[in-house]
Short mmCIF file of C-alpha atoms in Angstrom, two decimals:
data_model
loop_
_atom_site.label_atom_id
_atom_site.label_comp_id
_atom_site.label_asym_id
_atom_site.label_seq_id
_atom_site.Cartn_x
_atom_site.Cartn_y
_atom_site.Cartn_z
CA MET A 1461 63.05 113.05 162.23
CA THR A 1462 65.30 110.42 160.69
CA ALA A 1463 65.05 109.42 157.04
CA VAL A 1464 63.82 105.94 157.97
CA ARG A 1465 61.01 107.35 160.12
CA VAL A 1466 59.96 109.79 157.40
CA TYR A 1467 60.01 106.94 154.88
CA ALA A 1468 57.86 104.69 157.11
CA TRP A 1469 55.46 107.54 157.87
CA LEU A 1470 55.07 108.41 154.16
CA VAL A 1471 54.44 104.78 153.18
CA ALA A 1472 51.88 104.31 155.95
CA SER A 1473 50.11 107.57 155.11
CA ASP A 1474 50.05 106.74 151.38
CA VAL A 1475 48.57 103.30 152.01
CA ARG A 1476 46.00 104.78 154.41
CA GLN A 1477 45.01 107.49 151.91
CA GLU A 1478 44.71 105.00 149.08
CA LEU A 1479 42.63 102.56 151.08
CA ARG A 1480 40.33 105.39 152.13
CA ARG A 1481 39.84 106.76 148.60
CA ALA A 1482 40.26 103.39 146.80
CA ARG A 1483 41.38 104.73 143.44
CA VAL A 1484 44.42 102.76 142.26
CA VAL A 1485 43.57 99.66 144.32
CA VAL A 1486 40.29 99.43 142.42
CA SER A 1487 41.04 100.94 139.01
CA ALA A 1488 44.31 99.08 138.28
CA PRO A 1489 43.02 95.52 138.87
CA VAL A 1490 39.73 96.33 137.08
CA LEU A 1491 41.73 97.58 134.09
CA GLY A 1492 43.88 94.43 134.22
CA VAL A 1493 40.85 92.11 134.23
CA LEU A 1494 39.29 94.10 131.39
CA LEU A 1495 42.47 93.70 129.34
CA VAL A 1496 42.37 89.93 130.01
CA LEU A 1497 38.79 89.80 128.73
CA LEU A 1498 39.69 91.84 125.65
CA LEU A 1499 42.63 89.52 124.94
CA GLY A 1500 40.36 86.50 125.30
CA LEU A 1501 37.98 88.02 122.75
CA ALA A 1502 40.79 89.12 120.41
CA LEU A 1503 42.40 85.67 120.48
CA GLY A 1504 39.07 83.93 119.81
CA ALA A 1505 38.64 82.35 123.27
CA PRO A 1506 41.80 80.19 123.21
CA ASP A 1507 41.73 76.66 124.70
CA ARG A 1508 45.33 76.83 125.86
CA LEU A 1509 48.16 79.38 125.57
CA SER A 1510 51.84 78.48 125.21
CA ALA A 1511 54.33 79.60 127.88
CA ASP A 1512 55.87 82.19 125.50
CA TRP A 1513 52.51 83.71 124.59
CA SER A 1514 51.31 83.72 128.19
CA ALA A 1515 54.44 85.47 129.45
CA GLY A 1516 54.37 88.10 126.69
CA LEU A 1517 50.67 88.89 127.03
CA LEU A 1518 50.83 88.99 130.80
CA TRP A 1519 53.65 91.54 130.88
CA MET A 1520 52.03 93.60 128.15
CA MET A 1521 48.96 93.97 130.37
CA VAL A 1522 51.05 94.81 133.43
CA PHE A 1523 52.89 97.44 131.37
CA PHE A 1524 49.61 99.11 130.36
CA MET A 1525 48.21 98.89 133.86
CA ASN A 1526 51.34 100.50 135.24
CA ALA A 1527 51.44 103.25 132.57
CA VAL A 1528 47.81 104.19 133.12
CA THR A 1529 47.88 104.28 136.93
CA ALA A 1530 51.44 105.56 137.54
CA ARG A 1531 50.44 109.23 137.85
CA GLN A 1532 47.73 108.68 140.45
CA THR A 1533 49.82 109.39 143.57
CA HIS A 1534 51.29 112.48 141.95
CA THR A 1535 47.82 113.72 140.96
CA ARG A 1536 46.53 113.07 144.47
CA ASP A 1537 49.39 115.10 145.98
CA GLY A 1538 48.38 117.97 143.70
CA GLU A 1539 44.69 117.69 144.62
CA LEU A 1540 45.39 117.63 148.35
CA GLY A 1541 48.07 120.32 148.15
CA ALA A 1542 50.61 117.97 149.70
CA ARG A 1543 53.45 118.64 147.25
CA ASP A 1544 54.78 121.76 148.97
CA ALA A 1545 54.51 120.19 152.40
CA LEU A 1546 56.47 117.15 151.22
CA GLN A 1547 59.28 119.34 149.92
CA MET A 1548 59.63 120.99 153.31
CA LEU A 1549 60.35 117.70 155.07
CA PRO A 1550 63.76 117.94 156.79
CA VAL A 1551 65.27 114.92 155.00
CA ASP A 1552 66.94 114.15 151.70
CA ARG A 1553 64.21 114.52 149.08
CA SER A 1554 64.99 111.15 147.52
CA VAL A 1555 63.37 109.61 150.64
CA ILE A 1556 60.05 110.88 149.23
CA PHE A 1557 60.75 109.05 146.01
CA TYR A 1558 61.65 105.77 147.74
CA ALA A 1559 58.49 105.94 149.87
CA ARG A 1560 56.39 106.56 146.76
CA TRP A 1561 58.15 103.75 144.96
CA THR A 1562 57.35 101.35 147.81
CA THR A 1563 53.64 102.19 147.85
CA ALA A 1564 53.39 102.12 144.04
CA THR A 1565 55.02 98.67 144.09
CA LEU A 1566 52.59 97.43 146.74
CA PHE A 1567 49.59 98.62 144.70
CA LEU A 1568 51.03 97.17 141.48
CA TRP A 1569 51.62 93.81 143.17
CA TRP A 1570 47.99 93.80 144.26
CA ALA A 1571 46.82 94.61 140.72
CA GLN A 1572 49.16 91.97 139.27
CA ALA A 1573 47.80 89.31 141.64
CA VAL A 1574 44.20 90.01 140.56
CA THR A 1575 45.12 90.21 136.85
CA ILE A 1576 47.15 86.99 136.93
CA GLY A 1577 44.23 85.24 138.64
CA ALA A 1578 41.89 86.41 135.87
CA PHE A 1579 44.49 85.50 133.24
CA PHE A 1580 44.68 81.89 134.44
CA LEU A 1581 40.91 81.70 134.84
CA PHE A 1582 39.93 83.06 131.41
CA LEU A 1583 42.83 82.24 129.07
CA HIS A 1584 43.78 78.76 130.36
CA PRO A 1585 47.58 78.91 130.18
CA SER A 1586 49.48 75.90 131.56
CA PRO A 1587 50.06 76.29 135.31
CA PRO A 1588 53.62 77.44 136.13
CA GLY A 1589 56.19 74.65 136.25
CA ARG A 1590 58.05 76.63 138.92
CA PRO A 1591 55.41 78.57 140.87
CA LEU A 1592 57.76 80.17 143.39
CA GLY A 1593 60.09 81.35 140.63
CA PHE A 1594 57.09 82.71 138.72
CA ILE A 1595 55.94 84.69 141.77
CA ALA A 1596 59.48 86.01 142.33
CA VAL A 1597 59.67 87.22 138.70
CA GLN A 1598 56.31 88.96 139.04
CA ALA A 1599 57.45 90.65 142.26
CA MET A 1600 60.79 91.82 140.82
CA GLY A 1601 59.12 93.00 137.59
CA GLY A 1602 56.46 94.96 139.49
CA ALA A 1603 59.12 96.67 141.61
CA CYS A 1604 61.27 97.57 138.58
CA MET A 1605 58.37 98.94 136.54
CA SER A 1606 56.91 101.07 139.30
CA GLY A 1607 60.43 102.45 139.90
CA ILE A 1608 60.93 103.50 136.28
CA SER A 1609 57.45 104.96 135.94
CA GLY A 1610 57.80 106.78 139.28
CA LEU A 1611 60.97 108.50 138.08
CA LEU A 1612 59.44 109.35 134.70
CA VAL A 1613 56.31 110.78 136.35
CA THR A 1614 58.61 113.23 138.18
CA VAL A 1615 60.53 114.02 134.98
CA PHE A 1616 57.34 114.73 133.02
CA ALA A 1617 55.43 116.37 135.86
CA SER A 1618 55.89 119.90 134.50
CA SER A 1619 55.08 119.02 130.88
CA VAL A 1620 51.60 119.77 129.54
CA LEU A 1621 51.86 116.56 127.50
CA ARG A 1622 52.66 114.33 130.50
CA GLU A 1623 49.83 111.81 129.87
CA VAL A 1624 51.24 110.98 126.44
CA LEU A 1625 54.92 111.33 127.27
CA LEU A 1626 54.85 108.82 130.12
CA PRO A 1627 53.95 105.75 128.03
CA LEU A 1628 55.95 107.13 125.08
CA ALA A 1629 59.15 107.15 127.12
CA LEU A 1630 58.31 104.30 129.50
CA PHE A 1631 58.02 101.66 126.81
CA PRO A 1632 61.32 102.30 125.01
CA LEU A 1633 63.23 102.83 128.26
CA ALA A 1634 61.92 99.57 129.66
CA VAL A 1635 62.38 97.39 126.56
CA PRO A 1636 65.29 95.39 128.09
CA LEU A 1637 63.24 94.89 131.24
CA PHE A 1638 60.24 93.80 129.21
CA LEU A 1639 62.35 91.26 127.28
CA ALA A 1640 63.94 89.99 130.50
CA LEU A 1641 60.60 89.62 132.30
CA THR A 1642 58.92 87.82 129.43
CA ARG A 1643 61.88 85.41 129.02
CA LEU A 1644 62.07 84.76 132.77
CA SER A 1645 58.30 84.28 133.09
CA ALA A 1646 58.25 81.94 130.08
CA ALA A 1647 61.04 79.88 131.66
CA MET A 1648 59.20 79.71 135.00
CA LEU A 1649 55.90 78.79 133.31
CA ALA A 1650 57.60 76.03 131.30
CA GLY A 1651 59.49 74.79 134.38
CA ASN A 1652 62.91 75.52 132.83
CA PRO A 1653 65.99 76.65 134.82
CA TRP A 1654 66.58 80.40 135.48
CA PRO A 1655 68.06 82.15 132.39
CA SER A 1656 70.83 83.94 134.27
CA VAL A 1657 71.45 86.64 131.64
CA TRP A 1658 67.86 87.91 131.94
CA LEU A 1659 68.00 87.76 135.71
CA ASP A 1660 71.08 90.02 135.49
CA VAL A 1661 69.12 92.52 133.36
CA VAL A 1662 66.31 92.69 135.95
CA LEU A 1663 68.79 93.07 138.81
CA GLY A 1664 70.66 95.72 136.76
CA TYR A 1665 67.42 97.68 136.36
CA LEU A 1666 66.67 97.42 140.06
CA ILE A 1667 70.14 98.78 140.88
CA LEU A 1668 70.08 101.49 138.17
CA PHE A 1669 66.63 102.81 139.00
CA GLY A 1670 67.33 102.36 142.70
CA ALA A 1671 70.41 104.59 142.52
CA LEU A 1672 69.27 107.16 139.91
CA PRO A 1673 66.59 108.85 142.05
CA TRP A 1674 69.13 109.35 144.82
CA LEU A 1675 71.33 111.18 142.29
CA VAL A 1676 68.77 113.21 140.32
CA TYR A 1677 65.50 113.48 142.29
CA GLU A 1678 66.60 116.59 144.16
CA THR A 1679 67.54 118.27 140.84
CA LEU A 1680 64.14 117.45 139.34
CA LEU A 1681 62.28 119.00 142.26
CA GLU A 1682 64.20 122.30 142.23
CA VAL A 1683 61.89 125.24 141.65
CA MET B 739 70.13 94.06 89.34
CA ARG B 740 68.56 97.08 87.68
CA ASP B 741 65.58 96.67 90.07
CA SER B 742 67.87 96.84 93.07
CA LEU B 743 69.27 100.17 91.81
CA ILE B 744 65.91 101.74 92.64
CA TYR B 745 66.56 100.96 96.30
CA LEU B 746 70.04 102.45 96.07
CA TRP B 747 68.78 105.72 94.56
CA ALA B 748 65.90 105.83 97.02
CA ALA B 749 68.32 105.46 99.97
CA VAL B 750 70.67 108.15 98.66
CA GLY B 751 67.68 110.37 97.86
CA VAL B 752 66.19 109.97 101.34
CA VAL B 753 69.39 111.21 102.95
CA TRP B 754 70.08 114.14 100.65
CA VAL B 755 66.53 115.34 100.15
CA GLY B 756 65.95 114.92 103.90
CA THR B 757 69.06 116.96 104.72
CA LEU B 758 68.08 119.65 102.21
CA VAL B 759 64.54 119.90 103.60
CA TYR B 760 65.96 120.13 107.14
CA VAL B 761 68.40 122.90 106.17
CA LEU B 762 65.59 124.81 104.42
CA SER B 763 63.39 124.43 107.50
CA LEU B 764 66.23 125.78 109.67
CA ILE B 765 66.68 128.77 107.37
CA ARG B 766 62.91 129.44 107.36
CA ARG B 767 62.66 129.16 111.16
CA GLN B 768 65.69 131.41 111.59
CA ALA B 769 64.14 134.03 109.25
CA GLN B 770 60.88 133.93 111.22
CA VAL B 771 62.61 134.40 114.57
CA ARG B 772 64.74 137.22 113.15
CA LYS B 773 61.62 138.96 111.91
CA GLN B 774 60.06 138.67 115.38
CA LEU B 775 63.28 139.95 116.89
CA GLU B 776 63.23 143.00 114.64
CA GLN B 777 59.63 143.75 115.62
CA LEU B 778 60.50 143.42 119.31
CA ARG B 779 63.54 145.66 118.87
CA ARG B 780 61.38 148.33 117.22
CA MET B 781 58.85 148.06 120.07
CA LEU B 782 61.61 148.44 122.62
CA GLU B 783 63.13 151.43 120.82
CA GLY B 784 59.67 153.02 120.58
CA ARG B 785 59.30 152.76 124.35
CA SER B 786 62.68 154.22 125.30
CA MET C 59 72.15 134.25 109.00
CA LYS C 60 75.74 134.43 107.74
CA PRO C 61 77.11 130.92 107.61
CA ASN C 62 80.79 130.68 107.04
CA ILE C 63 80.89 130.34 103.25
CA LEU C 64 84.25 128.60 103.30
CA PHE C 65 82.97 125.93 105.66
CA VAL C 66 79.82 125.37 103.59
CA ALA C 67 81.99 125.06 100.48
CA LEU C 68 84.26 122.57 102.24
CA VAL C 69 81.29 120.43 103.33
CA GLY C 70 79.82 120.56 99.81
CA ALA C 71 83.10 119.65 98.11
CA TRP C 72 83.81 116.81 100.52
CA MET C 73 80.28 115.47 100.02
CA LEU C 74 80.74 115.44 96.25
CA VAL C 75 84.03 113.56 96.57
CA PHE C 76 82.39 111.09 98.94
CA LEU C 77 79.43 110.53 96.62
CA TRP C 78 81.73 110.00 93.67
CA CYS C 79 83.77 107.43 95.64
CA ALA C 80 80.68 105.69 97.05
CA LEU C 81 78.57 105.60 93.91
CA VAL C 82 81.18 105.38 91.15
CA LEU C 83 84.67 104.48 92.34
CA SER C 84 83.98 101.73 94.89
CA PRO C 85 83.40 98.27 93.38
CA PRO C 86 80.09 96.40 93.64
CA GLU C 87 79.97 93.53 96.17
CA VAL C 88 79.94 89.90 94.95
CA HIS C 89 76.55 88.95 96.45
CA MET C 90 74.78 92.28 96.93
CA GLY C 91 76.05 94.03 93.82
CA ASP C 92 75.45 97.79 93.80
CA LEU C 93 73.22 97.59 96.85
CA VAL C 94 76.31 97.56 99.02
CA ARG C 95 76.60 101.29 98.26
CA ILE C 96 73.60 101.92 100.53
CA LEU C 97 75.91 100.89 103.36
CA TYR C 98 77.97 104.07 102.92
CA VAL C 99 75.04 106.34 103.74
CA HIS C 100 73.32 103.93 106.14
CA VAL C 101 76.33 103.23 108.39
CA ASN C 102 77.45 106.86 108.36
CA SER C 103 73.95 108.06 109.24
CA ALA C 104 73.94 105.67 112.19
CA TRP C 105 77.38 106.82 113.38
CA THR C 106 76.40 110.47 113.05
CA ALA C 107 73.19 109.86 115.00
CA LEU C 108 75.13 108.19 117.81
CA LEU C 109 77.65 111.02 117.81
CA ALA C 110 74.82 113.58 117.99
CA PHE C 111 73.19 111.75 120.91
CA PHE C 112 76.52 111.58 122.67
CA VAL C 113 76.97 115.35 122.20
CA SER C 114 73.46 115.83 123.58
CA PHE C 115 74.29 113.61 126.57
CA ALA C 116 77.60 115.40 127.26
CA ALA C 117 75.95 118.83 126.93
CA SER C 118 73.19 117.73 129.33
CA VAL C 119 75.79 116.65 131.89
CA GLY C 120 77.52 120.00 131.30
CA TYR C 121 74.26 121.86 131.89
CA LEU C 122 73.55 120.08 135.18
CA ILE C 123 77.09 120.86 136.38
CA ARG C 124 77.48 124.44 135.11
CA ARG C 125 73.84 125.54 134.75
CA ARG C 126 74.66 127.66 131.70
CA LEU C 127 71.95 127.95 129.12
CA THR C 128 74.28 127.41 126.15
CA TRP C 129 74.82 123.79 127.28
CA ASP C 130 71.09 123.17 127.26
CA LEU C 131 70.70 124.74 123.82
CA ALA C 132 73.58 122.62 122.51
CA ALA C 133 71.93 119.47 123.93
CA ALA C 134 68.63 120.29 122.22
CA SER C 135 70.31 121.11 118.89
CA ALA C 136 72.34 117.89 118.88
CA ALA C 137 69.31 115.77 119.84
CA GLU C 138 67.24 117.13 116.95
CA ILE C 139 70.01 116.38 114.45
CA GLY C 140 70.48 112.96 116.03
CA LEU C 141 66.80 112.24 115.50
CA LEU C 142 67.08 113.31 111.85
CA PHE C 143 70.00 110.93 111.23
CA THR C 144 68.26 108.13 113.14
CA THR C 145 65.33 108.55 110.74
CA PHE C 146 67.77 108.29 107.81
CA THR C 147 69.30 105.17 109.36
CA LEU C 148 65.92 103.49 109.72
CA LEU C 149 64.76 104.40 106.22
CA THR C 150 67.99 103.44 104.45
CA GLY C 151 68.18 100.22 106.51
CA SER C 152 64.68 99.36 105.42
CA LEU C 153 65.52 100.15 101.78
CA TRP C 154 68.53 97.84 102.04
CA GLY C 155 66.62 95.09 103.86
CA ARG C 156 63.84 94.86 101.30
CA PRO C 157 65.96 93.49 98.38
CA VAL C 158 68.56 91.71 100.56
CA TRP C 159 66.46 90.15 103.37
CA ASN C 160 63.22 90.31 101.38
CA THR C 161 61.47 92.33 104.07
CA TRP C 162 61.06 96.00 105.00
CA TRP C 163 61.42 95.23 108.69
CA THR C 164 63.01 92.46 110.74
CA TRP C 165 63.48 92.12 114.50
CA ASP C 166 67.21 92.53 114.32
CA PRO C 167 68.91 93.99 117.44
CA ARG C 168 70.44 97.01 115.73
CA LEU C 169 67.27 97.87 113.85
CA THR C 170 65.17 97.39 116.96
CA THR C 171 67.59 99.42 119.10
CA THR C 172 67.61 102.20 116.50
CA LEU C 173 63.81 102.34 116.45
CA ILE C 174 63.69 102.44 120.26
CA LEU C 175 66.30 105.19 120.20
CA TRP C 176 64.11 107.11 117.77
CA PHE C 177 61.13 106.93 120.16
CA LEU C 178 63.29 107.96 123.13
CA TYR C 179 64.44 111.13 121.40
CA VAL C 180 61.01 111.96 119.97
CA ALA C 181 59.88 111.94 123.60
CA TYR C 182 62.87 114.16 124.49
CA LEU C 183 61.96 116.80 121.89
CA LEU C 184 58.26 116.67 122.85
CA LEU C 185 59.24 117.07 126.48
CA ARG C 186 61.28 120.17 125.67
CA GLN C 187 58.41 121.73 123.72
CA THR C 188 55.89 121.22 126.50
CA ILE C 189 57.66 122.59 129.57
CA ASP C 190 57.35 126.23 130.55
CA GLY C 191 60.32 128.10 131.98
CA VAL C 192 63.76 128.02 130.42
CA GLU C 193 65.53 126.82 133.57
CA ARG C 194 63.03 124.13 134.47
CA ARG C 195 62.99 122.88 130.88
CA GLY C 196 66.78 122.67 130.81
CA ARG C 197 66.98 120.77 134.09
CA VAL C 198 64.25 118.25 133.32
CA ALA C 199 65.38 117.68 129.73
CA ALA C 200 68.99 117.19 130.89
CA VAL C 201 67.99 114.49 133.38
CA TYR C 202 65.88 112.74 130.74
CA ALA C 203 68.66 112.93 128.12
CA ILE C 204 71.16 111.38 130.54
CA VAL C 205 68.82 108.53 131.54
CA ALA C 206 67.90 107.86 127.88
CA PHE C 207 71.50 107.79 126.69
CA LEU C 208 72.67 105.55 129.54
CA ASP C 209 69.89 103.12 128.68
CA VAL C 210 70.97 102.75 125.03
CA PRO C 211 73.78 100.17 125.61
CA ILE C 212 71.46 98.12 127.86
CA ILE C 213 68.77 98.18 125.19
CA HIS C 214 71.28 97.10 122.55
CA GLU C 215 72.74 94.26 124.64
CA SER C 216 69.35 92.93 125.66
CA VAL C 217 67.99 92.96 122.12
CA THR C 218 71.20 91.24 120.93
CA TRP C 219 70.68 88.44 123.48
CA TRP C 220 67.18 88.20 122.14
CA ARG C 221 68.21 87.70 118.48
CA SER C 222 70.70 88.85 115.81
CA ILE C 223 70.97 88.60 112.03
CA HIS C 224 72.56 91.98 111.26
CA PRO C 225 75.81 91.78 109.26
CA THR C 226 78.74 92.93 111.38
CA VAL C 227 81.19 94.82 109.22
CA ILE C 228 83.03 96.53 112.06
CA ASP C 229 83.81 95.04 115.47
CA ASP C 230 86.64 95.02 118.04
CA SER C 231 88.92 93.14 115.65
CA GLY C 232 88.63 95.79 112.88
CA PHE C 233 86.89 96.31 109.52
CA HIS C 234 85.60 93.13 107.86
CA MET C 235 85.59 94.52 104.31
CA PRO C 236 88.08 95.09 101.51
CA ASP C 237 90.13 98.31 101.41
CA SER C 238 88.26 99.47 98.31
CA MET C 239 85.14 99.67 100.49
CA THR C 240 86.77 100.81 103.72
CA TRP C 241 88.03 104.06 102.21
CA PRO C 242 84.70 105.34 100.88
CA LEU C 243 83.16 104.47 104.25
CA LEU C 244 85.77 106.47 106.17
CA LEU C 245 85.60 109.30 103.65
CA GLY C 246 81.85 109.28 104.18
CA PHE C 247 82.32 109.40 107.93
CA VAL C 248 84.33 112.62 107.61
CA ALA C 249 81.72 114.00 105.18
CA PHE C 250 78.89 113.22 107.62
CA LEU C 251 80.91 114.60 110.51
CA LEU C 252 81.35 117.89 108.64
CA LEU C 253 77.66 117.88 107.76
CA PHE C 254 76.79 117.33 111.41
CA CYS C 255 79.00 120.27 112.41
CA LEU C 256 77.29 122.49 109.83
CA LEU C 257 73.77 121.47 110.85
CA PHE C 258 74.63 121.75 114.52
CA TRP C 259 75.99 125.25 113.99
CA LEU C 260 72.85 126.33 112.07
CA ARG C 261 70.54 124.77 114.65
CA PHE C 262 72.47 126.26 117.56
CA GLN C 263 72.31 129.72 115.97
CA LEU C 264 68.54 129.33 115.73
CA GLU C 265 68.32 128.54 119.45
CA ILE C 266 70.52 131.53 120.31
CA THR C 267 68.28 133.85 118.25
CA ARG C 268 65.19 132.36 119.92
CA MET C 269 66.67 133.01 123.36
CA GLU C 270 67.42 136.58 122.34
CA ALA C 271 63.77 137.03 121.32
CA ILE C 272 62.59 135.53 124.64
CA ARG C 273 64.88 137.87 126.58
CA MET C 274 63.65 140.88 124.62
CA ARG C 275 60.01 139.90 125.18
CA GLU C 276 60.77 139.65 128.89
CA GLN C 277 62.36 143.12 128.77
CA ILE C 278 59.24 144.58 127.11
CA ARG C 279 56.96 142.87 129.64
CA ARG C 280 59.02 144.28 132.49
CA ALA C 281 58.97 147.79 130.94
CA ARG C 282 55.17 147.55 130.57
CA GLY C 283 54.84 146.42 134.19
CA GLN C 284 56.95 149.35 135.37
CA ALA C 285 54.91 151.80 133.29
CA ALA C 286 51.66 150.42 134.75
CA HIS C 287 53.13 150.69 138.24
CA VAL C 288 54.12 154.35 137.68
CA GLN C 289 50.64 155.15 136.29
CA GLY C 290 48.97 153.42 139.25
CA GLY C 291 51.22 155.33 141.70
CA GLY C 292 50.45 158.65 139.96
CA ARG C 293 46.74 158.17 140.59
#
């Protein structure tokens, strides 16, 4: 079995499992919409939000959504007893991580799409000046965040305090990413040109958290 | 300027009192572990 | 505990000389007056914290390569001291900012980076406390320490692009302060370095003693298991 086939099989099986049980695909967008409603109430039902506020609030919600749902796949593996079987696959173990990252990204993109829809519906921000750029930023941000949280879930898997430690470490580790995503989103919402320095930060994160699992994932899974 | 001296003494105090408290906590923790170690040693000697 | 008395005396004496230079000998600054003296403890606390985190990072790399427990214990000891000095940096920075910037907190890159660093290492120490198994704990904590330390420059750069009002007294071109202030600062650096060595040594000794206790407990458990096995076999 080649690594690519194992990867494709894992992604397909994860998506199938999730669609059958409908946990993250339902809970993450519902949580996102709830956060939008809470923000609307907290801000006193705003008539219009500025691009800076919209970008910041949007990414704050995505951060929470990601932190709350990141452990789901890991928990499911434990419930179904799949963890040992996965480790016996005859491929580099980082393939498991990349497959999990892909499915987590797909689910986060879905949750982001629903949340952003609710955000525009309830909080009335100005429509994006550069819609395609805005979508690209959302896609890159979702991929980066699910990558970081996926790695941290593995790091904290054996800690009894994992539920607290994940957000506690995720937020500080992802501060540059958060700043970059909010600046990029604000620029896309306002119709401004791409701020290249922030684009570099996002690409840097994608490369760093793309390469790190290949280097350390095997070490983390050692018994 | 005399008011600002309060901040200076507070900053110096934070560092030195903090260090002192940390050193005392290290000494206390070390004493506790040593006590446990002694008990364990006695248990082990009692067994052999 | 038998700390080397000579070393403790050296640290104490050096500290007294440093305090005398910083609080008495060095002149007040034109604009800030005596408040500039906070800089001597604030900057040195920050440097010591960074040094401690670097030691923790290097020891974590060492542990992953060599898999010897002493590396892991050194990483944990250095991280705890680093967290202590980061706390000092934040508190003294705040105490300096209040009279000078008229606020306890401002979104300055170095302050923000330091606070983020503080959270990262609080998570590191919590992680260590909540993992069972010495080997697993060492491995997981080492990976986390490496990722956290590598992220620090990125955090700093990104927050700097975001905004900056922090005074820069030292950069690539050298010290931007008179000699009368440079010397107490450097003297303080040596004093804090010695203090770090002393604290690290005390903390490391504590970890070694703890490991000894764990090993002994394991020995007793094994002896009990053997005794139960013999009794069971006898029946």
